[in-house]
mmCIF file of C-alpha atoms in Angstrom:
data_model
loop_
_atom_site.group_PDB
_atom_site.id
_atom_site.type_symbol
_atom_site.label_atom_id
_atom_site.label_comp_id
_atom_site.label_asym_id
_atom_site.label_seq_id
_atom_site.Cartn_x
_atom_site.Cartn_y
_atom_site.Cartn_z
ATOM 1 C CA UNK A 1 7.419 9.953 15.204
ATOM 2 C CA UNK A 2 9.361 13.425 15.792
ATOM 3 C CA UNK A 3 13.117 12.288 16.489
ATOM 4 C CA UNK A 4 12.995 8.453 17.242
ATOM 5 C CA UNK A 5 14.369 8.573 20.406
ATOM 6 C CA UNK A 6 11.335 6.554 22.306
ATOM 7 C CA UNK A 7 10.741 4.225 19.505
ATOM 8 C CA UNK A 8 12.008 0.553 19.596
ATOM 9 C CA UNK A 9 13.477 0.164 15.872
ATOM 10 C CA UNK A 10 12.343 -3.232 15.842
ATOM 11 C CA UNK A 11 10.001 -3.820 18.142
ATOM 12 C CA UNK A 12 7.197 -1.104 17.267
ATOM 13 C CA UNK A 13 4.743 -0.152 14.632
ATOM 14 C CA UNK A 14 6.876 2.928 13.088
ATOM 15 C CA UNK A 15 7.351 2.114 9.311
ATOM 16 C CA UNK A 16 5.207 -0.105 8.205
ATOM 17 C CA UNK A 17 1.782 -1.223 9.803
ATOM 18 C CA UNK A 18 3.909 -4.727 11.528
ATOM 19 C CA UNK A 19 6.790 -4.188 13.327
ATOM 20 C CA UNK A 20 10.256 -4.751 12.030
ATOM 21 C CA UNK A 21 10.883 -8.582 13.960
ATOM 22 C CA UNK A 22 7.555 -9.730 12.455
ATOM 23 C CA UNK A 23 8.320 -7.847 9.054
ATOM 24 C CA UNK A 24 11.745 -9.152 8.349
ATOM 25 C CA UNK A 25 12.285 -12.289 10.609
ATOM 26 C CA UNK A 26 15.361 -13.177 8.773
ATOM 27 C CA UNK A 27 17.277 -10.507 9.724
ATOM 28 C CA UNK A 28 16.007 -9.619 12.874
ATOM 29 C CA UNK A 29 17.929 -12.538 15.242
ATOM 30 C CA UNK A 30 21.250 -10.852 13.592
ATOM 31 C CA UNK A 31 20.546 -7.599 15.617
ATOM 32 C CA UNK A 32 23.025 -7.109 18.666
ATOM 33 C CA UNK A 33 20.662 -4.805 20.337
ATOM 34 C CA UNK A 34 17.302 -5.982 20.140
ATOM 35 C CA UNK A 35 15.826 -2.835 22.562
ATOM 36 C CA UNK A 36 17.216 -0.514 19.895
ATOM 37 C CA UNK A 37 15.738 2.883 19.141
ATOM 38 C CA UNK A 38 14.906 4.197 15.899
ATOM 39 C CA UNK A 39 17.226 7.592 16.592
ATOM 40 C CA UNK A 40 20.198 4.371 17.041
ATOM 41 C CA UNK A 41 19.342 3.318 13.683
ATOM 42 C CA UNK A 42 18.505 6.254 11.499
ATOM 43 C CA UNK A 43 19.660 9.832 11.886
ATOM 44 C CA UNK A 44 18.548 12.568 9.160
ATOM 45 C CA UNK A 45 20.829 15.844 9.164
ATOM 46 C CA UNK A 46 19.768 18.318 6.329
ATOM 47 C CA UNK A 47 22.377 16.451 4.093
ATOM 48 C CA UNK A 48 22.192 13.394 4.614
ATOM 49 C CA UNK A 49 20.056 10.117 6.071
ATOM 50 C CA UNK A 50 22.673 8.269 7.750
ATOM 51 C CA UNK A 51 21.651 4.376 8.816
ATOM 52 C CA UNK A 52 24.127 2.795 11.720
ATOM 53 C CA UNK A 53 23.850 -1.109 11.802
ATOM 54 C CA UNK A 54 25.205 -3.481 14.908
ATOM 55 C CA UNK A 55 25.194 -7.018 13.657
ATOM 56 C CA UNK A 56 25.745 -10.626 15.414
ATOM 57 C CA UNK A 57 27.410 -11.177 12.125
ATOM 58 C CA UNK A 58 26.782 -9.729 8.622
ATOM 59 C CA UNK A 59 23.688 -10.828 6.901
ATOM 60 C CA UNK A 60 25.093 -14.056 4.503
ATOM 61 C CA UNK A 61 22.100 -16.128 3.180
ATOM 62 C CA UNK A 62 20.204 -14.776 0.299
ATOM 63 C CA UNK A 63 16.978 -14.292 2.475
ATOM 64 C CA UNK A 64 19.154 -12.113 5.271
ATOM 65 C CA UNK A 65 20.698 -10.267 1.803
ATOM 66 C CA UNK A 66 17.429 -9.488 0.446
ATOM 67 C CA UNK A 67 15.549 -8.468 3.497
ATOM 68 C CA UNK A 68 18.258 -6.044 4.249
ATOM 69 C CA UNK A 69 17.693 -3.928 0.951
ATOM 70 C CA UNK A 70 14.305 -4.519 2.131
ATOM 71 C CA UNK A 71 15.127 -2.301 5.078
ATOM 72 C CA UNK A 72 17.247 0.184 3.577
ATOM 73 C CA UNK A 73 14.629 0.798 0.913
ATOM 74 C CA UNK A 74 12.070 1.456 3.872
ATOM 75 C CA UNK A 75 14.867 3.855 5.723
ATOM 76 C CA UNK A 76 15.639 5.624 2.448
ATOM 77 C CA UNK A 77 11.749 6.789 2.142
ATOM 78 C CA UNK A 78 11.248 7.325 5.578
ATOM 79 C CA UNK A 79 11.332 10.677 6.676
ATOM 80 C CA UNK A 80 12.346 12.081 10.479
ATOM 81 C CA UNK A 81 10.443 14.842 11.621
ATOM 82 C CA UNK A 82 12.712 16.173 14.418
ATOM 83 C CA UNK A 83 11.273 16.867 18.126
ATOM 84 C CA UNK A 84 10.055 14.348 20.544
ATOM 85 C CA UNK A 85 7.783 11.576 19.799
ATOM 86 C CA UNK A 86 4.034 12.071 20.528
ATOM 87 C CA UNK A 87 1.188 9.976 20.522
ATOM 88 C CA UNK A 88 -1.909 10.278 18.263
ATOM 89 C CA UNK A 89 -5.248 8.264 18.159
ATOM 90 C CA UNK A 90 -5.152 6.906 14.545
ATOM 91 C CA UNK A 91 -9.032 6.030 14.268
ATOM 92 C CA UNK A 92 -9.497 9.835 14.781
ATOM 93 C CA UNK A 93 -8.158 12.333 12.355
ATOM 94 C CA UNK A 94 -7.514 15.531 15.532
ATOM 95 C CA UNK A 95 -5.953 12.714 16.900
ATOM 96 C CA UNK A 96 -7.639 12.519 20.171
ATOM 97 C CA UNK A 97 -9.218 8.928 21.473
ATOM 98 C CA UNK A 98 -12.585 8.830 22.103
ATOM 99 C CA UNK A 99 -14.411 5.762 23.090
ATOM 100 C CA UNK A 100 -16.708 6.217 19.722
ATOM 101 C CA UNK A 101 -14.018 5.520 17.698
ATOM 102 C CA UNK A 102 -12.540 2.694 19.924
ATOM 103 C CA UNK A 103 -16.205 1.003 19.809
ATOM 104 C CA UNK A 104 -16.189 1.596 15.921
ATOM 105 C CA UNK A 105 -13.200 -0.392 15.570
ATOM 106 C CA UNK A 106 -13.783 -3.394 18.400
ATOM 107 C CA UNK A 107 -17.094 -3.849 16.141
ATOM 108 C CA UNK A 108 -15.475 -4.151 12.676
ATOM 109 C CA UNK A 109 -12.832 -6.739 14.251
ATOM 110 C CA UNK A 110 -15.924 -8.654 15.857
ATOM 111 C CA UNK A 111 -17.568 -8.949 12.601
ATOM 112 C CA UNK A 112 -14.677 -9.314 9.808
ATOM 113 C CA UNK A 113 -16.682 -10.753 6.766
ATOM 114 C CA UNK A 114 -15.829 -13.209 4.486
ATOM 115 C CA UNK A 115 -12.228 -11.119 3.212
ATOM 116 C CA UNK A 116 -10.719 -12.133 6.898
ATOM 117 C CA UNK A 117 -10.587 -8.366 7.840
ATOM 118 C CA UNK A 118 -11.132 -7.032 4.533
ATOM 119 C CA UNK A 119 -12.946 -4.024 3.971
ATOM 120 C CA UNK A 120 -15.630 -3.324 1.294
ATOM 121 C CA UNK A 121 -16.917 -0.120 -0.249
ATOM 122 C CA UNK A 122 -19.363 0.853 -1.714
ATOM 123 C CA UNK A 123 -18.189 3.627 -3.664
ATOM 124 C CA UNK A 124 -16.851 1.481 -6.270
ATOM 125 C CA UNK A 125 -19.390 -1.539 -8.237
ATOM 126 C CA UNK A 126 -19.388 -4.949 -6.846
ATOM 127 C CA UNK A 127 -17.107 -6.285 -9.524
ATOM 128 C CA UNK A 128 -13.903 -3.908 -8.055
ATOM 129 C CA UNK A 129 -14.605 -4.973 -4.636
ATOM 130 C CA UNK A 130 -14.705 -8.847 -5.651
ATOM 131 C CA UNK A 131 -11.219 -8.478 -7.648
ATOM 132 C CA UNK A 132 -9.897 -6.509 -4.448
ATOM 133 C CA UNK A 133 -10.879 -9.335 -2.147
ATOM 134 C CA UNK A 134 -9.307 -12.481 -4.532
ATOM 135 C CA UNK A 135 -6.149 -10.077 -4.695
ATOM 136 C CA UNK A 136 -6.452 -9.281 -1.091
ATOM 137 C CA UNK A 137 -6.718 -13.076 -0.562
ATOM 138 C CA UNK A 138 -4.201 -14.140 -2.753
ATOM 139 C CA UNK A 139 -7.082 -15.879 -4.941
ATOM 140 C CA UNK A 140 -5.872 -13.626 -8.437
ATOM 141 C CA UNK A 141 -4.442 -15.275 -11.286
ATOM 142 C CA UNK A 142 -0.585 -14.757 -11.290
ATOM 143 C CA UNK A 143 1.689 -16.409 -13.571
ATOM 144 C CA UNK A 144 3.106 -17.980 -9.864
ATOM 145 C CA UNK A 145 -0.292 -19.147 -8.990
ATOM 146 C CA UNK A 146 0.032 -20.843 -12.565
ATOM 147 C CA UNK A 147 3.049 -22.297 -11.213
ATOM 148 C CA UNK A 148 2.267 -23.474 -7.968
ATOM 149 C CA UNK A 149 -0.720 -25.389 -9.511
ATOM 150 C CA UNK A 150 1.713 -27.336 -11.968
ATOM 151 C CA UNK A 151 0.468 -25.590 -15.204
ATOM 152 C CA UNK A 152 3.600 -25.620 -17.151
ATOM 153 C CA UNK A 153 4.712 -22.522 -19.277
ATOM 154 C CA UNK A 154 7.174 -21.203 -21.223
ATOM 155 C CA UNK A 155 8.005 -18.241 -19.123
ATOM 156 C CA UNK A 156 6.683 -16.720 -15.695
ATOM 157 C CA UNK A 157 7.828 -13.022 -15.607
ATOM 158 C CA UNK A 158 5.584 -10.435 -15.395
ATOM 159 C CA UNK A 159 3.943 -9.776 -18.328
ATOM 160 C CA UNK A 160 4.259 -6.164 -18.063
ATOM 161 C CA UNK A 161 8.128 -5.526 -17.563
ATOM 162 C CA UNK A 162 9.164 -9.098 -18.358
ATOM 163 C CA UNK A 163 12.032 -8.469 -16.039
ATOM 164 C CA UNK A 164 10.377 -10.783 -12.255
ATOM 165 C CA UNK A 165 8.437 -13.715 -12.007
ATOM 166 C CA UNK A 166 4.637 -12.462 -11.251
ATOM 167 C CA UNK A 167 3.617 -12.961 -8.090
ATOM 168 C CA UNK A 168 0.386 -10.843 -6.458
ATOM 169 C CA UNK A 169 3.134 -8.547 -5.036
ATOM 170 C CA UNK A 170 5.052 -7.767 -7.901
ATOM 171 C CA UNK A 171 2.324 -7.410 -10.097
ATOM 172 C CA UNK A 172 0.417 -4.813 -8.131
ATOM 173 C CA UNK A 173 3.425 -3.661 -5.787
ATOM 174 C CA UNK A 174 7.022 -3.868 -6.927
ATOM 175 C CA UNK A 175 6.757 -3.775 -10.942
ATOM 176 C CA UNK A 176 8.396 -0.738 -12.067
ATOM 177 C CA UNK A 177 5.801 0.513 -14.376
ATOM 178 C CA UNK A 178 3.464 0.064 -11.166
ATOM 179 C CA UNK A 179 5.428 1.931 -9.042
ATOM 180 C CA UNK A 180 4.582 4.794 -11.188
ATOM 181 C CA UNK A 181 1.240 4.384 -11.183
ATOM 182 C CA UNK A 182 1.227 4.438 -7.441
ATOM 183 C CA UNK A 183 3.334 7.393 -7.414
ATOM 184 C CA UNK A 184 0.731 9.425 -9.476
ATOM 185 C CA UNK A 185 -1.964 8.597 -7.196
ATOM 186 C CA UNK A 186 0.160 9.496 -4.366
ATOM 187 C CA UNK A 187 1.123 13.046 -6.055
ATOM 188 C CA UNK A 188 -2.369 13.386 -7.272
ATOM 189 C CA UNK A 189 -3.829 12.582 -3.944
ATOM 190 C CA UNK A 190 -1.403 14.865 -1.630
ATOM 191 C CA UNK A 191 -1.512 11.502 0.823
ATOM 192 C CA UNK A 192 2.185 11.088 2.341
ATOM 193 C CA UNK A 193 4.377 8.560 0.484
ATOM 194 C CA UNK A 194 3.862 4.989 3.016
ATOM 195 C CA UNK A 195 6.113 2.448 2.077
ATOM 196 C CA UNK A 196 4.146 -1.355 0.862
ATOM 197 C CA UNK A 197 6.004 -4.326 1.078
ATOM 198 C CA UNK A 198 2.742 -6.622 0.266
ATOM 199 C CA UNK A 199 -0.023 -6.194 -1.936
ATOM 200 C CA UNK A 200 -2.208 -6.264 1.590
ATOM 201 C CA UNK A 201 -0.022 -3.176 2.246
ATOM 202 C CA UNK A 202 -1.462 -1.418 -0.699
ATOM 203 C CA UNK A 203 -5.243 -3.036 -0.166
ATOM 204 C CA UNK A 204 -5.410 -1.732 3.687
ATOM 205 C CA UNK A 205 -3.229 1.773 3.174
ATOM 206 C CA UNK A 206 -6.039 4.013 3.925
ATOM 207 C CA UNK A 207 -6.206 2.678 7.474
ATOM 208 C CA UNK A 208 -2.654 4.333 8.114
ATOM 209 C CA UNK A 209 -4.110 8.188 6.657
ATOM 210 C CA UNK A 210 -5.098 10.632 8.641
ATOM 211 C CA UNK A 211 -8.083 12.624 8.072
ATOM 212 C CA UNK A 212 -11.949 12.085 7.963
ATOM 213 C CA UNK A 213 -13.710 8.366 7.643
ATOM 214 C CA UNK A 214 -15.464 10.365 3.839
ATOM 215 C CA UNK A 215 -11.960 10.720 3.009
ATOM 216 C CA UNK A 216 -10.353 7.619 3.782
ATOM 217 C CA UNK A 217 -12.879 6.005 2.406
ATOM 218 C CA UNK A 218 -12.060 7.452 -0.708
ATOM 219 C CA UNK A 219 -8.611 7.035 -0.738
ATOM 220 C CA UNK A 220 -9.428 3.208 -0.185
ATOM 221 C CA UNK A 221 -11.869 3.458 -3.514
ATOM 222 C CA UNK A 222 -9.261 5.091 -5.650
ATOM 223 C CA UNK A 223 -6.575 2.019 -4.509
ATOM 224 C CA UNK A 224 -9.422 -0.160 -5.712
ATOM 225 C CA UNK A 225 -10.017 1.254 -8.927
ATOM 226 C CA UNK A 226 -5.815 1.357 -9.737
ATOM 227 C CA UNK A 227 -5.861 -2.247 -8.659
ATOM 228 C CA UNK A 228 -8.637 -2.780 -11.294
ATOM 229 C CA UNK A 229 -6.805 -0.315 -13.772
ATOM 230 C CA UNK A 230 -3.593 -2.281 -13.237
ATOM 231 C CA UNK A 231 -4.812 -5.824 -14.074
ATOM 232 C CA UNK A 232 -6.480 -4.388 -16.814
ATOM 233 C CA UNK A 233 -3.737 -2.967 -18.391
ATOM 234 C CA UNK A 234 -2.133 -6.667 -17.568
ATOM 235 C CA UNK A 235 -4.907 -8.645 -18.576
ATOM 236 C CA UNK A 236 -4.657 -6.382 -22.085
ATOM 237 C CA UNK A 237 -0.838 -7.374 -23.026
ATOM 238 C CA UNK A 238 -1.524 -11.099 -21.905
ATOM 239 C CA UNK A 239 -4.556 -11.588 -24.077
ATOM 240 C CA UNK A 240 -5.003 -8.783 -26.431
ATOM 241 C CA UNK A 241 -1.257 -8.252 -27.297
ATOM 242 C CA UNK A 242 -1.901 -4.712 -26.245
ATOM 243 C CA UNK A 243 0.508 -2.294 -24.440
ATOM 244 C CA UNK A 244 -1.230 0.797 -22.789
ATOM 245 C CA UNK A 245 0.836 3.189 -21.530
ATOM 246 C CA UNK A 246 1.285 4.610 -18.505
ATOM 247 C CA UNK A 247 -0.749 7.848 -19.047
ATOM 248 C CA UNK A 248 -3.492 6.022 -20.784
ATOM 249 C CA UNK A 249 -3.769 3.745 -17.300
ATOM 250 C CA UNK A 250 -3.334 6.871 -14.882
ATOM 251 C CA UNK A 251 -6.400 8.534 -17.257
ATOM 252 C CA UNK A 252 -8.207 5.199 -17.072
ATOM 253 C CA UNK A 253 -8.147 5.362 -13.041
ATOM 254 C CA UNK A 254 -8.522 8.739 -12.459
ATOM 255 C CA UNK A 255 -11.187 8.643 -15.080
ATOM 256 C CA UNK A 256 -13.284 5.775 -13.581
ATOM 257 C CA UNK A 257 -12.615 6.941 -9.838
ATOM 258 C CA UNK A 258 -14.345 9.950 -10.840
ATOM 259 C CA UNK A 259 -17.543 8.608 -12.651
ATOM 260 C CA UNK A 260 -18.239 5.649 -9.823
ATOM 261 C CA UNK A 261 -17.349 8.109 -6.942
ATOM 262 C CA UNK A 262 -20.081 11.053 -8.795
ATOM 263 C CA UNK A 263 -22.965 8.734 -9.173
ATOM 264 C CA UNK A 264 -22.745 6.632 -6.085
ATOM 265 C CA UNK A 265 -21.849 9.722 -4.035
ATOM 266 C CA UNK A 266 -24.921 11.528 -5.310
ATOM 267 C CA UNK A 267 -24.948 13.798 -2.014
ATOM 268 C CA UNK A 268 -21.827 15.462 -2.338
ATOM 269 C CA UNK A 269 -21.125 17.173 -5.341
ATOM 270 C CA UNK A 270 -17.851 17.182 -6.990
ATOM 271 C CA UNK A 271 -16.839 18.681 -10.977
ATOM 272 C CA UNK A 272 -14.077 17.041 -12.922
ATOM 273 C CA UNK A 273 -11.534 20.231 -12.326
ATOM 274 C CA UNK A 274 -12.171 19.562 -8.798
ATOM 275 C CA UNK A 275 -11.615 15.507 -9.008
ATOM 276 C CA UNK A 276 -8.633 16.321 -11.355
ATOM 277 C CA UNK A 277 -7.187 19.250 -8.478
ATOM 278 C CA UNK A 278 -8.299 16.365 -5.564
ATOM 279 C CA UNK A 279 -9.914 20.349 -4.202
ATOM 280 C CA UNK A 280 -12.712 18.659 -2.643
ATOM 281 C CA UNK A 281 -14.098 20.118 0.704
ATOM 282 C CA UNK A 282 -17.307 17.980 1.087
ATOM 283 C CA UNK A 283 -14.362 15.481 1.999
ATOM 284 C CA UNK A 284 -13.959 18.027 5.092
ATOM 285 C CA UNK A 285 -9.884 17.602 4.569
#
């Protein structure tokens, strides 16, 4: 996206990896202009980000209320480029299609698995792929699931800020003290900041990256391993009555990242100064 002005705001794949009628359905049949561009939505001055809404009427039910600080959130961490749009082949990180890439992709859809489109990896042991599957499935033990299979409890907010109920998405997505672990990983990593909505959001970000397949790939193992550093830390205050803080969690994934990624990856050699620096060329960046 350079300026927005041949994007459909609502209609196209520009924010998040659905687009905006599909995303926020609530809200969506209170647009007045459905054909909408994104440049008629959001303009960025070196100021300012200034958002223009046209609505049938103002969003009134809780659901319209809360998906529309949905999409402010999203427009407040989006950024504009400036310049015309321009099209890029996502599968390839110059950007070009090629049919290669194109047959790559037709085969993985032809053959999802057992995860319904979920993607393993070896980089990481069997036991980190498993708990990213049941989470990518919904199949993780949340105080929610608890509820929705009529165990009765005391309480059912997260057991890490005690502020939301814990659902799959607020315990790996929109808990605060999560929030800064993905932040780390995004500052440690040098990846641009994508907005996630959805725990899947988090699970299949790597797709959206540009840059080799070596290097998503390990993107996609380090979101693993701070899923499994996350419920750890959860798992630890729920049954152990132990609070880890944040560094000791960001240590504990960049940590393990490092040790799974150096002995599976025997054929390309990385140091710990060069894991901790993310300075690694056999990734080809």
């Amino acid at each position: 996206m350079g300026n927005g002005a041949s994007i459909s705001f609502w209609k196209e794949c520009w924010i998040t990896d659905e687009p905006l009628c599909k995303k926020l359905p609530g809200l969506y049949p209170l647009e007045s202009n459905k054909n909408a561009k994104v440049m008629d939505r959001l303009r960025v001055t070196p100021e300012e980000k200034i958002t223009k809404t046209q609505w049938e009427r103002n969003p009134e039910t809780d659901e319209e209320k809360f998906q529309l600080e949905e999409l402010m959130s999203m427009l407040m961490m989006t950024d504009i480029q400036g310049g015309d749009d321009t099209c890029a082949w996502n599968l390839e990180s110059a950007g070009g299609f090629t049919v290669k890439s194109l047959g790559r992709r037709m085969e993985q859809a032809s053959n999802p698995g057992p995860g319904m489109g979920f993607e393993w990896n070896n980089w990481v042991p069997l036991k980190v792929n498993f708990l990213a599957w049941r989470i990518y499935m919904g199949r993780v033990a949340t105080m929610d699931g608890l509820r929705r299979r009529n165990v009765h409890l005391d309480s059912y907010l997260c057991k890490i800020c005690g502020e939301v109920d814990e659902t799959d998405d607020h315990l790996f997505v929109g808990c605060q003290f999560v929030l800064a672990v993905w932040d780390s990983i995004v500052e440690w990593t040098r990846c641009p900041r994508l907005f996630a909505i959805t725990v899947k959001d988090v699970i299949t970000i790597h797709n959206q990256i540009r840059g080799t397949r070596k290097w998503r790939k390990l993107i996609q193992s380090i979101v693993m391993v701070a899923l499994w550093g996350i419920r750890r830390s959860r798992n630890d205050r729920v049954f152990n009555d132990k609070e880890r803080s944040l560094d000791e969690v960001k240590h504990e994934i960049r940590q393990l990242s490092f040790l799974w990624f150096k002995y599976r990856v025997k054929r390309l050699s990385v140091t710990w100064d060069h894991w901790c620096n993310m300075e690694l060329s056999c990734m080809s960046l």
